[in-house]
PDB file of C-alpha atoms in Angstrom:
ATOM      1  CA  UNK A  27      65.861 131.427  11.724  1.00  0.00           C
ATOM      2  CA  UNK A  28      68.804 131.252   9.400  1.00  0.00           C
ATOM      3  CA  UNK A  29      71.673 133.705   9.639  1.00  0.00           C
ATOM      4  CA  UNK A  30      70.741 135.403   6.325  1.00  0.00           C
ATOM      5  CA  UNK A  31      67.172 136.064   7.466  1.00  0.00           C
ATOM      6  CA  UNK A  32      68.405 137.421  10.805  1.00  0.00           C
ATOM      7  CA  UNK A  33      70.777 139.820   9.010  1.00  0.00           C
ATOM      8  CA  UNK A  34      67.990 141.042   6.731  1.00  0.00           C
ATOM      9  CA  UNK A  35      65.631 141.622   9.647  1.00  0.00           C
ATOM     10  CA  UNK A  36      68.362 143.494  11.569  1.00  0.00           C
ATOM     11  CA  UNK A  37      69.091 145.652   8.514  1.00  0.00           C
ATOM     12  CA  UNK A  38      65.381 146.432   8.077  1.00  0.00           C
ATOM     13  CA  UNK A  39      65.040 147.401  11.750  1.00  0.00           C
ATOM     14  CA  UNK A  40      68.128 149.624  11.495  1.00  0.00           C
ATOM     15  CA  UNK A  41      66.771 151.386   8.383  1.00  0.00           C
ATOM     16  CA  UNK A  42      63.410 151.994  10.031  1.00  0.00           C
ATOM     17  CA  UNK A  43      65.075 153.314  13.193  1.00  0.00           C
ATOM     18  CA  UNK A  44      67.241 155.731  11.213  1.00  0.00           C
ATOM     19  CA  UNK A  45      64.256 156.973   9.208  1.00  0.00           C
ATOM     20  CA  UNK A  46      62.217 157.452  12.379  1.00  0.00           C
ATOM     21  CA  UNK A  47      64.888 159.514  14.136  1.00  0.00           C
ATOM     22  CA  UNK A  48      65.133 162.002  11.272  1.00  0.00           C
ATOM     23  CA  UNK A  49      68.563 160.919  10.021  1.00  0.00           C
ATOM     24  CA  UNK A  50      69.397 162.377   6.592  1.00  0.00           C
ATOM     25  CA  UNK A  51      72.435 162.137   4.404  1.00  0.00           C
ATOM     26  CA  UNK A  52      74.519 165.282   3.915  1.00  0.00           C
ATOM     27  CA  UNK A  53      73.783 167.211   0.766  1.00  0.00           C
ATOM     28  CA  UNK A  54      70.100 166.338   0.659  1.00  0.00           C
ATOM     29  CA  UNK A  55      68.789 169.646   1.972  1.00  0.00           C
ATOM     30  CA  UNK A  56      65.421 170.618   0.617  1.00  0.00           C
ATOM     31  CA  UNK A  57      64.104 174.079  -0.013  1.00  0.00           C
ATOM     32  CA  UNK A  58      60.958 175.590   1.456  1.00  0.00           C
ATOM     33  CA  UNK A  59      57.748 175.529  -0.589  1.00  0.00           C
ATOM     34  CA  UNK A  60      58.073 179.283  -1.156  1.00  0.00           C
ATOM     35  CA  UNK A  61      61.313 178.556  -3.041  1.00  0.00           C
ATOM     36  CA  UNK A  62      59.846 175.859  -5.250  1.00  0.00           C
ATOM     37  CA  UNK A  63      60.003 178.093  -8.341  1.00  0.00           C
ATOM     38  CA  UNK A  64      63.266 180.041  -8.679  1.00  0.00           C
ATOM     39  CA  UNK A  65      64.462 182.383 -11.383  1.00  0.00           C
ATOM     40  CA  UNK A  66      68.247 182.280 -11.318  1.00  0.00           C
ATOM     41  CA  UNK A  67      70.399 185.256 -12.305  1.00  0.00           C
ATOM     42  CA  UNK A  68      74.141 184.641 -12.335  1.00  0.00           C
ATOM     43  CA  UNK A  69      77.006 187.055 -12.809  1.00  0.00           C
ATOM     44  CA  UNK A  70      80.662 186.192 -13.399  1.00  0.00           C
ATOM     45  CA  UNK A  71      79.801 182.485 -13.864  1.00  0.00           C
ATOM     46  CA  UNK A  72      81.169 180.118 -16.487  1.00  0.00           C
ATOM     47  CA  UNK A  73      78.765 177.751 -18.231  1.00  0.00           C
ATOM     48  CA  UNK A  74      80.132 174.842 -16.146  1.00  0.00           C
ATOM     49  CA  UNK A  75      79.498 176.749 -12.911  1.00  0.00           C
ATOM     50  CA  UNK A  76      75.997 177.731 -14.025  1.00  0.00           C
ATOM     51  CA  UNK A  77      75.129 174.104 -14.852  1.00  0.00           C
ATOM     52  CA  UNK A  78      76.522 172.887 -11.520  1.00  0.00           C
ATOM     53  CA  UNK A  79      74.460 175.424  -9.546  1.00  0.00           C
ATOM     54  CA  UNK A  80      71.311 174.696 -11.536  1.00  0.00           C
ATOM     55  CA  UNK A  81      71.753 170.950 -10.939  1.00  0.00           C
ATOM     56  CA  UNK A  82      72.275 171.515  -7.193  1.00  0.00           C
ATOM     57  CA  UNK A  83      69.152 173.698  -6.950  1.00  0.00           C
ATOM     58  CA  UNK A  84      67.085 171.097  -8.813  1.00  0.00           C
ATOM     59  CA  UNK A  85      68.417 168.341  -6.548  1.00  0.00           C
ATOM     60  CA  UNK A  86      67.220 170.419  -3.585  1.00  0.00           C
ATOM     61  CA  UNK A  87      63.721 170.478  -5.057  1.00  0.00           C
ATOM     62  CA  UNK A  88      63.606 173.783  -6.944  1.00  0.00           C
ATOM     63  CA  UNK A  89      62.043 174.262 -10.344  1.00  0.00           C
ATOM     64  CA  UNK A  90      63.994 176.777 -12.388  1.00  0.00           C
ATOM     65  CA  UNK A  91      61.871 179.387 -14.127  1.00  0.00           C
ATOM     66  CA  UNK A  92      62.501 181.354 -17.292  1.00  0.00           C
ATOM     67  CA  UNK A  93      63.109 185.088 -17.664  1.00  0.00           C
ATOM     68  CA  UNK A  94      59.479 186.229 -17.802  1.00  0.00           C
ATOM     69  CA  UNK A  95      58.014 184.128 -14.991  1.00  0.00           C
ATOM     70  CA  UNK A  96      56.532 186.644 -12.521  1.00  0.00           C
ATOM     71  CA  UNK A  97      55.567 183.990  -9.927  1.00  0.00           C
ATOM     72  CA  UNK A  98      59.177 182.949  -9.362  1.00  0.00           C
ATOM     73  CA  UNK A  99      61.453 183.919  -6.511  1.00  0.00           C
ATOM     74  CA  UNK A 100      64.535 185.697  -7.849  1.00  0.00           C
ATOM     75  CA  UNK A 101      67.920 184.336  -6.763  1.00  0.00           C
ATOM     76  CA  UNK A 102      70.848 186.553  -7.736  1.00  0.00           C
ATOM     77  CA  UNK A 103      74.251 184.896  -7.454  1.00  0.00           C
ATOM     78  CA  UNK A 104      77.702 186.138  -8.421  1.00  0.00           C
ATOM     79  CA  UNK A 105      81.288 185.081  -7.899  1.00  0.00           C
ATOM     80  CA  UNK A 106      83.562 187.752  -6.487  1.00  0.00           C
ATOM     81  CA  UNK A 107      87.110 187.858  -7.827  1.00  0.00           C
ATOM     82  CA  UNK A 108      89.527 187.162  -4.994  1.00  0.00           C
ATOM     83  CA  UNK A 109      93.133 186.828  -6.142  1.00  0.00           C
ATOM     84  CA  UNK A 110      95.199 183.885  -4.909  1.00  0.00           C
ATOM     85  CA  UNK A 111      97.769 184.800  -2.289  1.00  0.00           C
ATOM     86  CA  UNK A 112     101.222 183.273  -1.832  1.00  0.00           C
ATOM     87  CA  UNK A 113     101.703 182.381   1.824  1.00  0.00           C
ATOM     88  CA  UNK A 114     105.135 180.758   1.750  1.00  0.00           C
ATOM     89  CA  UNK A 115     107.696 180.765  -1.052  1.00  0.00           C
ATOM     90  CA  UNK A 116     109.959 177.729  -0.904  1.00  0.00           C
ATOM     91  CA  UNK A 117     112.921 179.260  -2.699  1.00  0.00           C
ATOM     92  CA  UNK A 118     115.317 176.378  -3.345  1.00  0.00           C
ATOM     93  CA  UNK A 119     112.634 173.691  -2.961  1.00  0.00           C
ATOM     94  CA  UNK A 120     110.629 175.100  -5.873  1.00  0.00           C
ATOM     95  CA  UNK A 121     107.374 174.851  -3.897  1.00  0.00           C
ATOM     96  CA  UNK A 122     105.050 177.657  -2.910  1.00  0.00           C
ATOM     97  CA  UNK A 123     102.051 177.473  -0.602  1.00  0.00           C
ATOM     98  CA  UNK A 124      99.188 179.413  -2.116  1.00  0.00           C
ATOM     99  CA  UNK A 125      95.840 180.303  -0.539  1.00  0.00           C
ATOM    100  CA  UNK A 126      92.918 179.886  -2.923  1.00  0.00           C
ATOM    101  CA  UNK A 127      89.786 181.840  -2.007  1.00  0.00           C
ATOM    102  CA  UNK A 128      86.362 181.852  -3.643  1.00  0.00           C
ATOM    103  CA  UNK A 129      83.516 184.126  -2.596  1.00  0.00           C
ATOM    104  CA  UNK A 130      79.891 183.852  -3.635  1.00  0.00           C
ATOM    105  CA  UNK A 131      77.477 186.752  -3.179  1.00  0.00           C
ATOM    106  CA  UNK A 132      73.745 186.098  -3.249  1.00  0.00           C
ATOM    107  CA  UNK A 133      70.407 187.704  -2.553  1.00  0.00           C
ATOM    108  CA  UNK A 134      66.844 186.468  -2.712  1.00  0.00           C
ATOM    109  CA  UNK A 135      63.773 188.483  -3.717  1.00  0.00           C
ATOM    110  CA  UNK A 136      60.257 187.072  -3.376  1.00  0.00           C
ATOM    111  CA  UNK A 137      57.755 186.953  -6.223  1.00  0.00           C
ATOM    112  CA  UNK A 138      56.063 189.984  -4.622  1.00  0.00           C
ATOM    113  CA  UNK A 139      59.292 192.024  -4.923  1.00  0.00           C
ATOM    114  CA  UNK A 140      60.064 191.943  -1.200  1.00  0.00           C
ATOM    115  CA  UNK A 141      63.625 190.950  -0.230  1.00  0.00           C
ATOM    116  CA  UNK A 142      63.728 187.568   1.505  1.00  0.00           C
ATOM    117  CA  UNK A 143      67.500 187.614   2.017  1.00  0.00           C
ATOM    118  CA  UNK A 144      69.575 190.770   1.740  1.00  0.00           C
ATOM    119  CA  UNK A 145      72.876 190.408  -0.111  1.00  0.00           C
ATOM    120  CA  UNK A 146      75.202 188.011   1.714  1.00  0.00           C
ATOM    121  CA  UNK A 147      78.683 186.811   0.895  1.00  0.00           C
ATOM    122  CA  UNK A 148      79.874 183.259   1.461  1.00  0.00           C
ATOM    123  CA  UNK A 149      83.613 182.541   1.402  1.00  0.00           C
ATOM    124  CA  UNK A 150      85.687 179.368   1.268  1.00  0.00           C
ATOM    125  CA  UNK A 151      89.472 178.996   1.341  1.00  0.00           C
ATOM    126  CA  UNK A 152      91.983 176.212   0.751  1.00  0.00           C
ATOM    127  CA  UNK A 153      95.760 176.182   0.874  1.00  0.00           C
ATOM    128  CA  UNK A 154      97.580 174.365  -1.858  1.00  0.00           C
ATOM    129  CA  UNK A 155     101.234 173.618  -2.618  1.00  0.00           C
ATOM    130  CA  UNK A 156     102.356 174.666  -6.062  1.00  0.00           C
ATOM    131  CA  UNK A 157     105.396 172.769  -7.335  1.00  0.00           C
ATOM    132  CA  UNK A 158     107.382 174.868  -9.805  1.00  0.00           C
ATOM    133  CA  UNK A 159     109.173 171.704 -10.987  1.00  0.00           C
ATOM    134  CA  UNK A 160     105.892 170.026 -11.931  1.00  0.00           C
ATOM    135  CA  UNK A 161     103.637 172.843 -13.108  1.00  0.00           C
ATOM    136  CA  UNK A 162     101.317 170.671 -15.221  1.00  0.00           C
ATOM    137  CA  UNK A 163     100.269 168.541 -12.237  1.00  0.00           C
ATOM    138  CA  UNK A 164     100.130 171.609  -9.982  1.00  0.00           C
ATOM    139  CA  UNK A 165      97.841 173.454 -12.381  1.00  0.00           C
ATOM    140  CA  UNK A 166      95.528 170.446 -12.627  1.00  0.00           C
ATOM    141  CA  UNK A 167      95.405 170.099  -8.845  1.00  0.00           C
ATOM    142  CA  UNK A 168      94.714 173.831  -8.521  1.00  0.00           C
ATOM    143  CA  UNK A 169      91.821 173.619 -11.000  1.00  0.00           C
ATOM    144  CA  UNK A 170      90.354 170.641  -9.092  1.00  0.00           C
ATOM    145  CA  UNK A 171      90.601 172.516  -5.786  1.00  0.00           C
ATOM    146  CA  UNK A 172      88.789 175.511  -7.279  1.00  0.00           C
ATOM    147  CA  UNK A 173      85.949 173.229  -8.438  1.00  0.00           C
ATOM    148  CA  UNK A 174      85.744 171.751  -4.916  1.00  0.00           C
ATOM    149  CA  UNK A 175      85.576 175.251  -3.426  1.00  0.00           C
ATOM    150  CA  UNK A 176      82.743 176.140  -5.794  1.00  0.00           C
ATOM    151  CA  UNK A 177      80.806 172.982  -4.906  1.00  0.00           C
ATOM    152  CA  UNK A 178      81.267 173.767  -1.227  1.00  0.00           C
ATOM    153  CA  UNK A 179      79.928 177.286  -1.790  1.00  0.00           C
ATOM    154  CA  UNK A 180      76.900 175.900  -3.648  1.00  0.00           C
ATOM    155  CA  UNK A 181      76.204 173.522  -0.739  1.00  0.00           C
ATOM    156  CA  UNK A 182      76.487 176.405   1.709  1.00  0.00           C
ATOM    157  CA  UNK A 183      74.111 178.457  -0.471  1.00  0.00           C
ATOM    158  CA  UNK A 184      71.523 175.651  -0.467  1.00  0.00           C
ATOM    159  CA  UNK A 185      71.873 175.397   3.312  1.00  0.00           C
ATOM    160  CA  UNK A 186      71.249 179.150   3.662  1.00  0.00           C
ATOM    161  CA  UNK A 187      68.229 178.973   1.352  1.00  0.00           C
ATOM    162  CA  UNK A 188      66.872 175.976   3.285  1.00  0.00           C
ATOM    163  CA  UNK A 189      66.811 178.041   6.483  1.00  0.00           C
ATOM    164  CA  UNK A 190      64.072 180.355   5.167  1.00  0.00           C
TER     165      UNK A 190
END
């Protein structure tokens, strides 16, 4: 056998072995069949955040229902306002370490009106260095970190929903 054929066969065997052992890539969590149809209610969300959560739910296998769909499971999600906190002020260096915190509160009510998950709060934090001498770059980095925190909270939410 040629070297190319041997490599292809080895790759095929590796793929089959990984599939057989249950290996899955991170972020591919699927929801239970009871959560196939979800009516999403958000509070304190921007349009960008709402779209990101909807896309993540759809990627997990949920169909998003409209307002009047009585067969849907109701997922209520809201962001809680947690102010940033300065941890260390650099004084002469012009740099400040700031703790960014985002909290997401959610609950899940079945189509029959029975609570499936009582209200829970998920929290994520990141520390970030704000440079007073370069505020434009610092503000952009801060905005990017907040988006990462939100994505992490959405992943954690999907994980919690997948455990039902």
